[in-house]
Amino acid sequence: MDYKKYIAEKLNIDGLEKEQVYSFIEVPPNTDMGDYALPCFKLSKILRSSPVVIATNLANSFEKDDIISDCTAVNGYLNFKVNRLNFVKSTLDKILFEGASYGSANIGEGKTVCIDYSSINIAKPFHIGHLSTTVIGSALCKIFRFLGYKVVGINHLGDYGTQFGKLIVAYKKWSSLEAVEKGRLAELTRIYVKFHDEATKFPELEDEARRYFKLIEEGDKESNELFTLFKRITLEEVDKIYKLLNVSFDSYAGESFYNDKMAPVVEELKEKGLIKNSEGASIVDLEEYGMPPCLILKSDGSSLYATRDIAAAVYRKNTYDFDKCLYVVAYQQNLHFKQLFKVLELMGKPWAKDMVHVAYGMVSLEDGAMSTRHGKVVLLEDVIDKTIEKAYNVIQEKNPALPDKEKIARAVGTGAVIFGALCNNKIKDIVFSYDRVLSFEGETCPYVQYTVARCYSLLNKCGDCASFSVNELNVDEYEVVKELSRFGEVVRQASEKYEPSLITRYALDLATAFNKFYINCKIATAPEGTRAFRLAITKSVKTTLTNALTLLGIETVEQM
Ligand code: ARG
């Protein structure tokens, strides 16, 4: 039920469109003031009258009914009270009926969104810096799908560049197939580091690396086989993490995929007179727009990161005909994306306006000096493993008889990492703390998961709430249902602002409202009718929290 719409329909105000009235209606911060309010100062210019007079006149002519039980004028505001019994009953009925699809919508029907996220670099360690792009991007995929959009999740692999020539040289000199199969990414990192050490002494290694990179590009068989090996090893390794985090992709078309797709784009840039020569290199001059030039080709004719991104954007438009194309990439690349979007605009692509850089802040560890298997970088896998292990220890200590401890520790541990990364506005830098994300108090995943487990335990004990009616209502019950009713709107806002943290915050708010209700109201021991109603609330909270966590890629548990 859209109460705002209902109120707007009922109010007949001369000289104002229904849509306009609709847009003026607010939800007051304090429920004592009413459930909805129309601030009449917004009308006084149009109606040429004072807010107090407008509010009084409107209140006098308003006809109350079964849905809106009260309408009063207070200090130039028109305050509405909805029939709360009706509202509560219809909200719970809706949730119980819709279940796993509660909160979803079809506003995206017929529209496609491309989401470029995670976009890891081949043969490089998957470190904590990739956490945000991976979990924000994945959550956005799930959110947009929930709203009916067709989503194309793209892992724009960093699989192009002279570093692959270096790896081939290093592999041939200091490694072997067996060593790579066994040592995996750690072995690739080892030989890559060794290459750099050796190259300071023997600079000719760099030339050799460049030669090999050229061979990859030219399609040489042996070089490409090695390149494919490095890629396979990397993807197999990161796939374990993707599985843990419930992350998946529709396309792994990375930078090298665009090798044969750049020439036509460069040609188009030339034809449109956008290319300038600068000391042998080809650039697009962006001075007029207050930006440094966008480098398209180096003086030796080789392409750049930006060249491949231009080709990728054109390819995505041609292939998927997206309505929006999102890039979930750290704010360090703000300039790159501004340049990219500007170049596409200058090329006359009307869809350049549909490209969005979804920027996010940095993640660092509280104990920055934590040692890892790879020297300076903090591996994401280590962080997740350590969180799972700590979760396991807590379970072992508090609830050793719990069945499926390992499975629960995995859900709690990975959930804590994801939730920790999605808890705040995405642009903020975050400092990751194991103790904080695993705490049962405060704004954490275990707190929300524990609330879900509490619902399960109640429902398992008391049985289902087949039918219920709402005859009376206390404030704790009402506050929970009010939170429940907001979910769909929150999901929509999260998609509009590209901000999964709105869902994280919502889950915390709902859990808090439920726990207050749980403490203040008897459920299992309440009289029959009240009990059925309160179980209906409990089940609706379980459903809605599960839906919210699922959108974030977090699993729930029945016990913990
Ligand atoms: N691989 C790049 C990095 O790690 C991110 C790529 C982002 N996507 C893009 N289309 N540029 O910095």
Coordinates of C-alpha atoms and ligand atoms in Angstrom, one line a residue:
M1 CA 0.0 0.0 0.0
D2 CA 1.4 3.4 -1.0
Y3 CA 0.0 5.6 1.7
K4 CA 1.5 8.7 0.2
K5 CA -0.2 8.1 -3.1
Y6 CA -3.5 7.3 -1.3
I7 CA -3.3 10.6 0.6
A8 CA -2.4 12.6 -2.5
E9 CA -5.4 11.1 -4.3
K10 CA -7.7 12.0 -1.5
L11 CA -6.5 15.6 -1.1
N12 CA -8.2 17.9 -3.6
I13 CA -6.1 21.0 -3.8
D14 CA -7.0 23.5 -6.5
G15 CA -4.1 24.5 -8.7
L16 CA -1.9 21.5 -7.7
E17 CA -1.3 18.3 -9.6
K18 CA -1.6 15.0 -7.6
E19 CA 2.1 14.2 -8.4
Q20 CA 3.2 17.5 -6.9
V21 CA 1.2 16.9 -3.7
Y22 CA 2.6 13.4 -3.6
S23 CA 6.2 14.7 -3.8
F24 CA 5.6 17.1 -0.9
I25 CA 4.3 14.4 1.5
E26 CA 6.9 13.4 4.1
V27 CA 7.4 10.9 6.9
P28 CA 7.9 12.8 10.1
P29 CA 11.0 11.9 12.1
N30 CA 8.8 11.3 15.2
T31 CA 5.9 8.9 15.0
D32 CA 4.0 10.9 17.7
M33 CA 3.5 13.6 15.1
G34 CA 1.8 11.2 12.8
D35 CA 2.7 8.7 10.1
Y36 CA 2.8 11.2 7.2
A37 CA 2.8 14.9 7.0
L38 CA 2.2 17.6 4.4
P39 CA 4.3 20.7 5.1
C40 CA 2.0 23.4 4.0
F41 CA 4.6 26.2 3.6
K42 CA 5.4 24.4 0.4
L43 CA 2.0 25.3 -0.9
S44 CA 1.7 28.8 0.4
K45 CA 3.3 30.5 -2.6
I46 CA 1.1 28.6 -5.1
L47 CA -2.1 29.1 -3.0
R48 CA -1.2 32.6 -1.9
S49 CA -2.2 31.9 1.7
S50 CA -0.4 31.2 5.0
P51 CA 0.6 27.6 5.9
V52 CA -1.5 27.7 9.0
V53 CA -4.7 28.7 7.1
I54 CA -4.0 26.1 4.3
A55 CA -3.4 23.3 6.9
T56 CA -6.6 24.2 8.8
N57 CA -8.8 24.3 5.7
L58 CA -7.4 21.1 4.4
A59 CA -7.9 19.4 7.7
N60 CA -11.5 20.5 7.9
S61 CA -12.4 19.1 4.5
F62 CA -10.5 15.8 4.8
E63 CA -12.7 12.7 5.1
K64 CA -11.2 10.1 7.3
D65 CA -11.7 6.5 6.5
D66 CA -10.6 2.9 7.2
I67 CA -7.1 3.6 5.9
I68 CA -6.4 7.1 7.1
S69 CA -7.8 7.3 10.6
D70 CA -6.8 10.9 11.4
C71 CA -5.9 14.2 9.8
T72 CA -5.0 17.3 11.9
A73 CA -3.5 20.7 11.4
V74 CA -0.5 21.5 13.6
N75 CA 1.5 24.7 13.1
G76 CA 1.2 24.7 9.3
Y77 CA 1.6 21.0 8.9
L78 CA -1.1 18.6 8.0
N79 CA -0.5 15.4 9.9
F80 CA -2.0 12.1 8.9
K81 CA -2.4 9.0 11.0
V82 CA -2.9 5.7 9.2
N83 CA -5.1 3.1 10.5
R84 CA -2.3 1.2 12.2
L85 CA -4.2 -2.1 12.7
N86 CA -4.9 -2.2 8.9
F87 CA -1.4 -1.2 8.1
V88 CA 0.2 -3.8 10.3
K89 CA -2.1 -6.6 9.1
S90 CA -1.6 -5.8 5.4
T91 CA 2.2 -5.4 5.7
L92 CA 2.6 -8.7 7.5
D93 CA 0.3 -10.5 5.0
K94 CA 2.3 -9.2 2.2
I95 CA 5.6 -10.3 3.6
L96 CA 4.3 -13.8 4.5
F97 CA 2.8 -14.2 1.1
E98 CA 5.8 -12.9 -0.9
G99 CA 8.6 -14.6 1.2
A100 CA 11.9 -14.6 -0.5
S101 CA 10.8 -12.1 -3.1
Y102 CA 9.6 -9.6 -0.5
G103 CA 11.2 -6.2 -1.3
S104 CA 11.7 -7.1 -5.0
A105 CA 10.2 -5.1 -7.8
N106 CA 10.0 -4.9 -11.6
I107 CA 11.1 -1.4 -12.1
G108 CA 14.1 -2.7 -14.1
E109 CA 12.1 -4.8 -16.5
G110 CA 13.5 -4.5 -20.0
K111 CA 16.6 -2.6 -18.8
T112 CA 20.2 -3.9 -18.7
V113 CA 22.9 -2.9 -16.3
C114 CA 26.6 -3.8 -16.9
I115 CA 28.6 -3.9 -13.7
D116 CA 32.4 -4.0 -13.9
Y117 CA 33.7 -5.2 -10.6
S118 CA 36.5 -7.1 -8.8
S119 CA 38.5 -6.8 -12.0
I120 CA 41.6 -8.5 -10.6
N121 CA 45.0 -8.5 -12.1
I122 CA 46.3 -11.9 -13.3
A123 CA 49.3 -13.4 -11.5
K124 CA 49.0 -10.8 -8.7
P125 CA 48.0 -11.7 -5.2
F126 CA 44.3 -11.2 -4.4
H127 CA 44.7 -8.7 -1.6
I128 CA 42.5 -6.8 0.9
G129 CA 42.4 -3.9 -1.6
H130 CA 40.0 -6.0 -3.7
L131 CA 37.6 -6.7 -1.0
S132 CA 35.4 -3.6 -1.5
T133 CA 35.1 -3.7 -5.3
T134 CA 34.2 -7.4 -5.0
V135 CA 31.6 -7.2 -2.4
I136 CA 30.1 -3.8 -3.4
G137 CA 29.9 -4.9 -7.1
S138 CA 28.4 -8.3 -6.2
A139 CA 25.8 -6.7 -3.9
L140 CA 24.9 -4.2 -6.7
C141 CA 24.4 -7.1 -9.1
K142 CA 22.1 -8.8 -6.7
I143 CA 20.2 -5.6 -5.9
F144 CA 19.6 -4.7 -9.5
R145 CA 18.5 -8.2 -10.3
F146 CA 16.1 -8.1 -7.4
L147 CA 14.6 -5.0 -9.0
G148 CA 14.0 -6.7 -12.3
Y149 CA 17.0 -5.5 -14.3
K150 CA 19.0 -7.7 -16.5
V151 CA 22.5 -7.6 -15.0
V152 CA 25.8 -8.4 -16.7
G153 CA 28.5 -8.8 -14.1
I154 CA 31.9 -8.3 -15.7
N155 CA 35.4 -9.2 -14.3
H156 CA 37.5 -6.9 -16.4
L157 CA 40.7 -8.9 -15.8
G158 CA 44.0 -7.1 -15.8
D159 CA 45.6 -9.6 -18.1
Y160 CA 47.5 -7.3 -20.4
G161 CA 51.0 -5.7 -20.1
T162 CA 54.7 -6.3 -20.1
Q163 CA 54.4 -8.0 -16.7
F164 CA 53.3 -11.1 -18.5
G165 CA 56.5 -11.0 -20.6
K166 CA 58.4 -10.7 -17.4
L167 CA 56.6 -13.7 -15.9
I168 CA 57.5 -15.8 -18.9
V169 CA 61.2 -15.0 -18.6
A170 CA 61.1 -15.7 -14.9
Y171 CA 59.2 -18.9 -15.4
K172 CA 61.7 -20.2 -17.9
K173 CA 64.6 -19.3 -15.8
W174 CA 63.5 -20.2 -12.3
S175 CA 60.3 -22.2 -12.3
S176 CA 58.5 -25.1 -13.8
L177 CA 55.0 -26.4 -14.5
E178 CA 55.1 -28.6 -11.3
A179 CA 56.3 -25.7 -9.2
V180 CA 53.5 -23.4 -10.5
E181 CA 50.9 -26.1 -10.1
K182 CA 52.0 -26.7 -6.5
G183 CA 52.9 -23.2 -5.4
R184 CA 50.0 -21.4 -7.2
L185 CA 49.9 -17.7 -6.9
A186 CA 52.6 -17.7 -4.3
E187 CA 55.0 -19.2 -6.8
L188 CA 54.0 -16.7 -9.5
T189 CA 54.6 -13.9 -7.0
R190 CA 57.9 -15.3 -6.0
I191 CA 59.3 -15.5 -9.5
Y192 CA 57.8 -12.1 -10.4
V193 CA 59.6 -10.5 -7.4
K194 CA 62.8 -12.4 -8.3
F195 CA 62.6 -11.0 -11.8
H196 CA 62.6 -7.5 -10.5
D197 CA 65.6 -8.2 -8.2
E198 CA 67.5 -9.8 -11.0
A199 CA 66.6 -7.1 -13.5
T200 CA 68.3 -4.4 -11.4
K201 CA 71.5 -6.4 -12.0
F202 CA 70.8 -7.6 -15.5
P203 CA 68.8 -4.9 -17.3
E204 CA 68.8 -7.0 -20.5
L205 CA 66.1 -9.1 -18.8
E206 CA 63.7 -6.2 -19.4
D207 CA 64.3 -6.4 -23.2
E208 CA 63.7 -10.1 -23.1
A209 CA 60.4 -9.6 -21.3
R210 CA 59.3 -7.0 -23.8
R211 CA 60.1 -9.5 -26.6
Y212 CA 57.9 -12.2 -24.9
F213 CA 55.1 -9.8 -24.4
K214 CA 55.2 -9.0 -28.1
L215 CA 55.1 -12.7 -28.8
I216 CA 51.9 -13.1 -26.7
E217 CA 50.3 -10.3 -28.7
E218 CA 51.4 -11.8 -32.0
G219 CA 49.8 -15.1 -31.1
D220 CA 53.0 -17.1 -30.6
K221 CA 51.9 -20.6 -29.4
E222 CA 54.4 -21.2 -26.5
S223 CA 54.1 -17.8 -25.0
N224 CA 50.3 -17.9 -25.2
E225 CA 50.2 -21.3 -23.5
L226 CA 52.2 -19.9 -20.6
F227 CA 50.1 -16.9 -20.5
T228 CA 47.0 -19.2 -20.3
L229 CA 48.6 -21.2 -17.6
F230 CA 49.2 -18.0 -15.4
K231 CA 45.6 -17.0 -16.1
R232 CA 44.2 -20.4 -15.2
I233 CA 46.2 -20.6 -11.9
T234 CA 45.0 -17.1 -10.9
L235 CA 41.4 -17.7 -11.7
E236 CA 41.3 -21.1 -9.9
E237 CA 42.8 -19.4 -6.8
V238 CA 40.4 -16.4 -6.8
D239 CA 37.5 -18.6 -7.5
K240 CA 37.8 -20.2 -4.1
I241 CA 37.4 -16.7 -2.6
Y242 CA 34.5 -15.9 -4.9
K243 CA 32.7 -19.0 -3.8
L244 CA 33.2 -18.2 -0.2
L245 CA 31.8 -14.7 -0.8
N246 CA 28.9 -15.9 -3.0
V247 CA 30.3 -13.9 -5.9
S248 CA 29.9 -14.8 -9.6
F249 CA 30.4 -13.2 -13.0
D250 CA 28.7 -13.4 -16.3
S251 CA 31.8 -12.4 -18.2
Y252 CA 35.6 -12.6 -17.7
A253 CA 36.4 -10.5 -20.7
G254 CA 39.6 -8.7 -19.6
E255 CA 41.9 -6.3 -21.1
S256 CA 43.6 -8.7 -23.5
F257 CA 40.1 -9.5 -24.9
Y258 CA 40.2 -6.0 -26.5
N259 CA 43.6 -6.6 -28.4
D260 CA 41.8 -6.8 -31.7
K261 CA 39.1 -4.3 -30.8
M262 CA 41.2 -1.2 -30.3
A263 CA 42.3 -0.4 -33.8
P264 CA 38.8 0.5 -35.0
V265 CA 38.3 2.7 -32.0
V266 CA 41.6 4.5 -32.5
E267 CA 40.6 4.9 -36.2
E268 CA 37.3 6.4 -35.1
L269 CA 39.1 8.8 -32.8
K270 CA 41.3 9.9 -35.7
E271 CA 38.4 10.3 -38.1
K272 CA 36.6 12.5 -35.6
G273 CA 39.7 14.7 -35.3
L274 CA 40.2 14.0 -31.6
I275 CA 43.7 12.6 -31.8
K276 CA 46.7 14.9 -31.3
N277 CA 50.3 14.1 -31.7
S278 CA 52.4 14.7 -28.6
E279 CA 56.1 13.8 -28.9
G280 CA 55.2 10.8 -31.0
A281 CA 52.4 9.6 -28.8
S282 CA 48.7 9.9 -29.7
I283 CA 46.6 11.7 -27.1
V284 CA 43.1 13.2 -26.7
D285 CA 43.6 16.8 -25.4
L286 CA 41.3 17.4 -22.5
E287 CA 42.8 20.7 -21.3
E288 CA 39.6 22.5 -22.2
Y289 CA 37.8 20.4 -19.6
G290 CA 40.5 20.9 -16.9
M291 CA 42.0 17.5 -17.3
P292 CA 45.4 16.2 -18.4
P293 CA 45.4 14.5 -21.8
C294 CA 44.1 11.0 -22.2
L295 CA 46.9 8.8 -23.6
I296 CA 45.7 6.6 -26.5
L297 CA 48.9 5.2 -28.0
K298 CA 52.5 5.4 -26.8
S299 CA 55.2 6.5 -29.3
D300 CA 56.0 2.9 -30.0
G301 CA 52.3 2.4 -31.1
S302 CA 51.3 0.3 -28.1
S303 CA 48.0 0.8 -26.4
L304 CA 47.2 1.8 -22.8
Y305 CA 44.7 1.1 -20.0
A306 CA 42.5 3.9 -21.3
T307 CA 42.6 2.6 -24.9
R308 CA 41.3 -0.8 -23.7
D309 CA 38.6 0.8 -21.6
I310 CA 37.3 2.9 -24.5
A311 CA 37.2 -0.3 -26.7
A312 CA 35.5 -2.2 -23.8
A313 CA 32.9 0.5 -23.4
V314 CA 32.0 0.4 -27.1
Y315 CA 32.0 -3.4 -27.1
R316 CA 29.7 -3.5 -24.0
K317 CA 27.2 -1.0 -25.6
N318 CA 27.2 -3.0 -28.9
T319 CA 26.9 -6.4 -27.2
Y320 CA 24.6 -5.7 -24.2
D321 CA 23.0 -2.4 -25.2
F322 CA 23.1 -1.4 -21.6
D323 CA 21.0 1.3 -20.0
K324 CA 23.7 1.8 -17.5
C325 CA 27.3 0.7 -17.2
L326 CA 28.9 0.8 -13.7
Y327 CA 32.5 0.7 -12.8
V328 CA 33.1 -0.3 -9.2
V329 CA 36.7 0.9 -8.8
A330 CA 38.6 2.7 -6.1
Y331 CA 38.5 6.5 -6.0
Q332 CA 42.2 6.5 -6.9
Q333 CA 41.0 6.1 -10.5
N334 CA 38.6 9.1 -10.4
L335 CA 40.6 10.9 -13.1
H336 CA 40.9 7.9 -15.3
F337 CA 37.1 7.5 -15.4
K338 CA 36.4 11.2 -15.9
Q339 CA 38.8 11.1 -18.8
L340 CA 37.2 7.9 -20.2
F341 CA 33.7 9.3 -20.0
K342 CA 34.7 12.6 -21.5
V343 CA 36.5 10.9 -24.5
L344 CA 33.3 8.8 -25.2
E345 CA 31.2 12.0 -25.0
L346 CA 33.6 13.8 -27.4
M347 CA 33.3 10.8 -29.8
G348 CA 29.6 11.6 -29.9
K349 CA 28.4 8.6 -28.0
P350 CA 25.0 9.6 -26.5
W351 CA 25.3 6.8 -24.0
A352 CA 28.4 8.3 -22.4
K353 CA 26.0 9.8 -19.9
D354 CA 25.0 6.3 -18.8
M355 CA 28.4 5.4 -17.5
V356 CA 29.0 5.7 -13.8
H357 CA 32.1 5.4 -11.8
V358 CA 31.0 3.9 -8.5
A359 CA 34.0 4.9 -6.4
Y360 CA 34.9 3.6 -2.9
G361 CA 37.4 4.2 -0.2
M362 CA 40.4 2.2 1.0
V363 CA 40.5 -0.7 3.3
S364 CA 43.4 -1.2 5.7
L365 CA 44.0 -3.5 8.6
E366 CA 43.9 -2.3 12.2
D367 CA 47.2 -4.0 12.8
G368 CA 48.9 -2.8 9.7
A369 CA 52.0 -4.8 10.4
M370 CA 50.3 -8.2 10.2
S371 CA 52.6 -10.7 8.6
T372 CA 51.4 -12.6 5.6
R373 CA 52.8 -15.3 3.4
H374 CA 53.7 -12.7 0.8
G375 CA 55.5 -10.0 2.6
K376 CA 53.8 -6.6 2.5
V377 CA 50.4 -7.3 1.0
V378 CA 47.6 -8.6 3.1
L379 CA 45.9 -11.4 1.3
L380 CA 42.1 -11.4 1.3
E381 CA 42.2 -15.2 1.7
D382 CA 44.2 -14.8 4.9
V383 CA 41.8 -12.3 6.3
I384 CA 38.7 -14.4 5.6
D385 CA 40.4 -17.6 6.9
K386 CA 41.4 -15.8 10.1
T387 CA 37.9 -14.4 10.6
I388 CA 36.4 -17.9 10.1
E389 CA 38.9 -19.4 12.5
K390 CA 38.1 -16.7 15.1
A391 CA 34.4 -17.3 14.6
Y392 CA 35.0 -21.0 15.2
N393 CA 36.8 -20.4 18.4
V394 CA 34.0 -18.2 19.7
I395 CA 31.5 -21.0 18.9
Q396 CA 33.7 -23.6 20.5
E397 CA 33.9 -21.5 23.6
K398 CA 30.3 -20.5 23.9
N399 CA 28.3 -23.3 22.4
P400 CA 30.5 -26.4 21.9
A401 CA 27.6 -28.7 21.4
L402 CA 26.3 -26.9 18.3
P403 CA 26.0 -29.1 15.3
D404 CA 27.7 -28.1 12.0
K405 CA 30.1 -25.8 13.8
E406 CA 32.4 -25.5 10.8
K407 CA 29.6 -24.5 8.4
I408 CA 28.3 -22.0 10.9
A409 CA 31.7 -20.5 11.4
R410 CA 32.1 -20.1 7.7
A411 CA 28.8 -18.3 7.4
V412 CA 29.6 -16.1 10.4
G413 CA 33.2 -15.4 9.4
T414 CA 32.6 -14.6 5.7
G415 CA 29.5 -12.7 6.7
A416 CA 31.5 -10.6 9.1
V417 CA 34.0 -9.7 6.5
I418 CA 31.4 -8.7 3.9
F419 CA 29.2 -6.8 6.3
G420 CA 32.3 -5.0 7.7
A421 CA 33.2 -3.9 4.2
L422 CA 29.6 -2.8 3.4
C423 CA 28.7 -1.2 6.7
N424 CA 29.6 2.4 5.9
N425 CA 29.1 4.8 3.1
K426 CA 31.3 3.3 0.4
I427 CA 33.4 6.3 -0.2
K428 CA 34.8 6.3 3.4
D429 CA 38.1 4.6 4.1
I430 CA 37.8 1.7 6.4
V431 CA 40.1 0.2 9.0
F432 CA 39.3 -3.5 9.3
S433 CA 39.4 -5.0 12.8
Y434 CA 38.7 -8.7 13.4
D435 CA 37.4 -8.1 16.9
R436 CA 35.0 -5.4 15.8
V437 CA 33.5 -7.2 12.8
L438 CA 33.0 -10.4 15.0
S439 CA 31.5 -8.7 18.0
F440 CA 28.0 -9.5 18.9
E441 CA 27.3 -6.0 20.0
G442 CA 27.2 -3.0 17.8
E443 CA 26.8 -2.7 14.1
T444 CA 27.9 -6.1 13.1
C445 CA 27.0 -9.1 11.1
P446 CA 26.9 -11.5 14.0
Y447 CA 24.4 -9.2 15.7
V448 CA 22.1 -9.5 12.6
Q449 CA 22.7 -13.2 12.1
Y450 CA 22.0 -13.8 15.8
T451 CA 18.7 -12.0 15.5
V452 CA 17.8 -14.3 12.5
A453 CA 18.8 -17.4 14.6
R454 CA 16.6 -16.0 17.4
C455 CA 13.6 -15.9 15.1
Y456 CA 14.3 -19.4 13.9
S457 CA 14.5 -20.7 17.4
L458 CA 11.2 -19.1 18.3
L459 CA 9.4 -20.4 15.3
N460 CA 10.8 -23.9 15.7
K461 CA 9.7 -23.9 19.3
C462 CA 6.2 -22.4 18.7
G463 CA 5.3 -23.7 15.3
D464 CA 4.1 -21.5 12.4
C465 CA 1.7 -18.7 12.5
A466 CA -0.9 -20.0 10.1
S467 CA -3.5 -17.3 10.6
F468 CA -3.5 -14.3 12.8
S469 CA -5.4 -11.1 13.3
V470 CA -4.4 -7.7 14.7
N471 CA -6.7 -6.5 17.4
E472 CA -4.5 -4.4 19.5
L473 CA -1.1 -3.0 18.9
N474 CA 1.7 -1.7 21.2
V475 CA 4.4 0.6 20.2
D476 CA 7.2 -2.1 20.0
E477 CA 5.1 -4.2 17.7
Y478 CA 4.3 -1.1 15.6
E479 CA 7.9 0.0 15.3
V480 CA 9.0 -3.4 14.0
V481 CA 6.3 -3.5 11.4
K482 CA 7.1 0.1 10.4
E483 CA 10.7 -1.0 9.8
L484 CA 9.6 -4.1 7.9
S485 CA 7.4 -2.0 5.6
R486 CA 10.4 0.2 4.5
F487 CA 12.4 -2.6 3.0
G488 CA 11.3 -2.2 -0.7
E489 CA 12.0 1.5 -0.6
V490 CA 15.5 0.9 0.9
V491 CA 16.4 -1.6 -1.8
R492 CA 15.3 1.0 -4.4
Q493 CA 17.4 3.7 -2.8
A494 CA 20.4 1.4 -2.6
S495 CA 20.1 0.9 -6.4
E496 CA 19.7 4.6 -7.1
K497 CA 22.6 5.6 -5.0
Y498 CA 24.7 2.6 -5.8
E499 CA 25.0 2.2 -2.0
P500 CA 24.7 -1.3 -0.6
S501 CA 25.4 0.1 2.9
L502 CA 21.8 1.4 3.0
I503 CA 20.8 -2.3 3.2
T504 CA 23.4 -3.0 5.8
R505 CA 22.1 -0.1 7.9
Y506 CA 18.5 -1.2 7.3
A507 CA 19.3 -4.7 8.6
L508 CA 20.8 -3.3 11.7
D509 CA 17.8 -1.0 12.3
L510 CA 15.3 -3.9 11.8
A511 CA 17.3 -6.2 14.0
T512 CA 17.4 -3.5 16.7
A513 CA 13.6 -2.9 16.5
F514 CA 13.0 -6.6 16.7
N515 CA 15.2 -7.2 19.7
K516 CA 13.5 -4.4 21.5
F517 CA 10.2 -6.0 20.8
Y518 CA 11.6 -9.4 21.8
I519 CA 12.7 -8.1 25.2
N520 CA 9.6 -6.1 25.9
C521 CA 6.9 -8.5 24.6
K522 CA 6.2 -12.0 25.6
I523 CA 5.9 -14.2 22.5
A524 CA 5.8 -17.9 23.2
T525 CA 3.9 -17.4 26.5
A526 CA 1.5 -14.8 25.2
P527 CA -2.3 -15.5 25.0
E528 CA -3.3 -17.4 21.9
G529 CA -4.3 -14.5 19.6
T530 CA -1.5 -12.2 20.6
R531 CA 1.0 -15.1 20.2
A532 CA -0.1 -15.8 16.6
F533 CA 0.3 -12.1 15.8
R534 CA 3.7 -11.9 17.4
L535 CA 4.8 -15.0 15.6
A536 CA 3.7 -13.5 12.4
I537 CA 6.0 -10.5 13.2
T538 CA 8.8 -12.9 14.0
K539 CA 8.5 -14.8 10.8
S540 CA 8.3 -11.6 8.8
V541 CA 11.5 -10.3 10.4
K542 CA 13.2 -13.6 9.7
T543 CA 12.2 -13.4 6.0
T544 CA 13.1 -9.7 5.6
L545 CA 16.5 -10.0 7.3
T546 CA 17.3 -13.0 5.2
N547 CA 16.3 -11.2 2.0
A548 CA 18.5 -8.2 3.1
L549 CA 21.5 -10.4 3.9
T550 CA 21.1 -12.4 0.7
L551 CA 21.3 -9.2 -1.3
L552 CA 24.7 -8.6 0.4
G553 CA 25.9 -12.1 -0.3
I554 CA 25.7 -13.1 3.3
E555 CA 24.2 -16.4 4.6
T556 CA 22.0 -16.9 7.6
V557 CA 22.1 -19.7 10.1
E558 CA 19.4 -21.3 12.1
Q559 CA 21.5 -21.6 15.2
M560 CA 24.7 -20.0 16.3
Ligands
ARG1 N1 42.4 -4.1 -12.9 C1 42.3 -2.8 -12.5 C2 43.0 -2.5 -11.1 O1 43.2 -3.5 -10.4 C3 40.8 -2.4 -12.3 C4 40.0 -2.4 -13.5 C5 38.7 -1.7 -13.4 N2 37.9 -1.8 -14.5 C6 38.1 -1.1 -15.6 N3 37.3 -1.3 -16.6 N4 39.1 -0.2 -15.8 O2 43.3 -1.4 -10.9

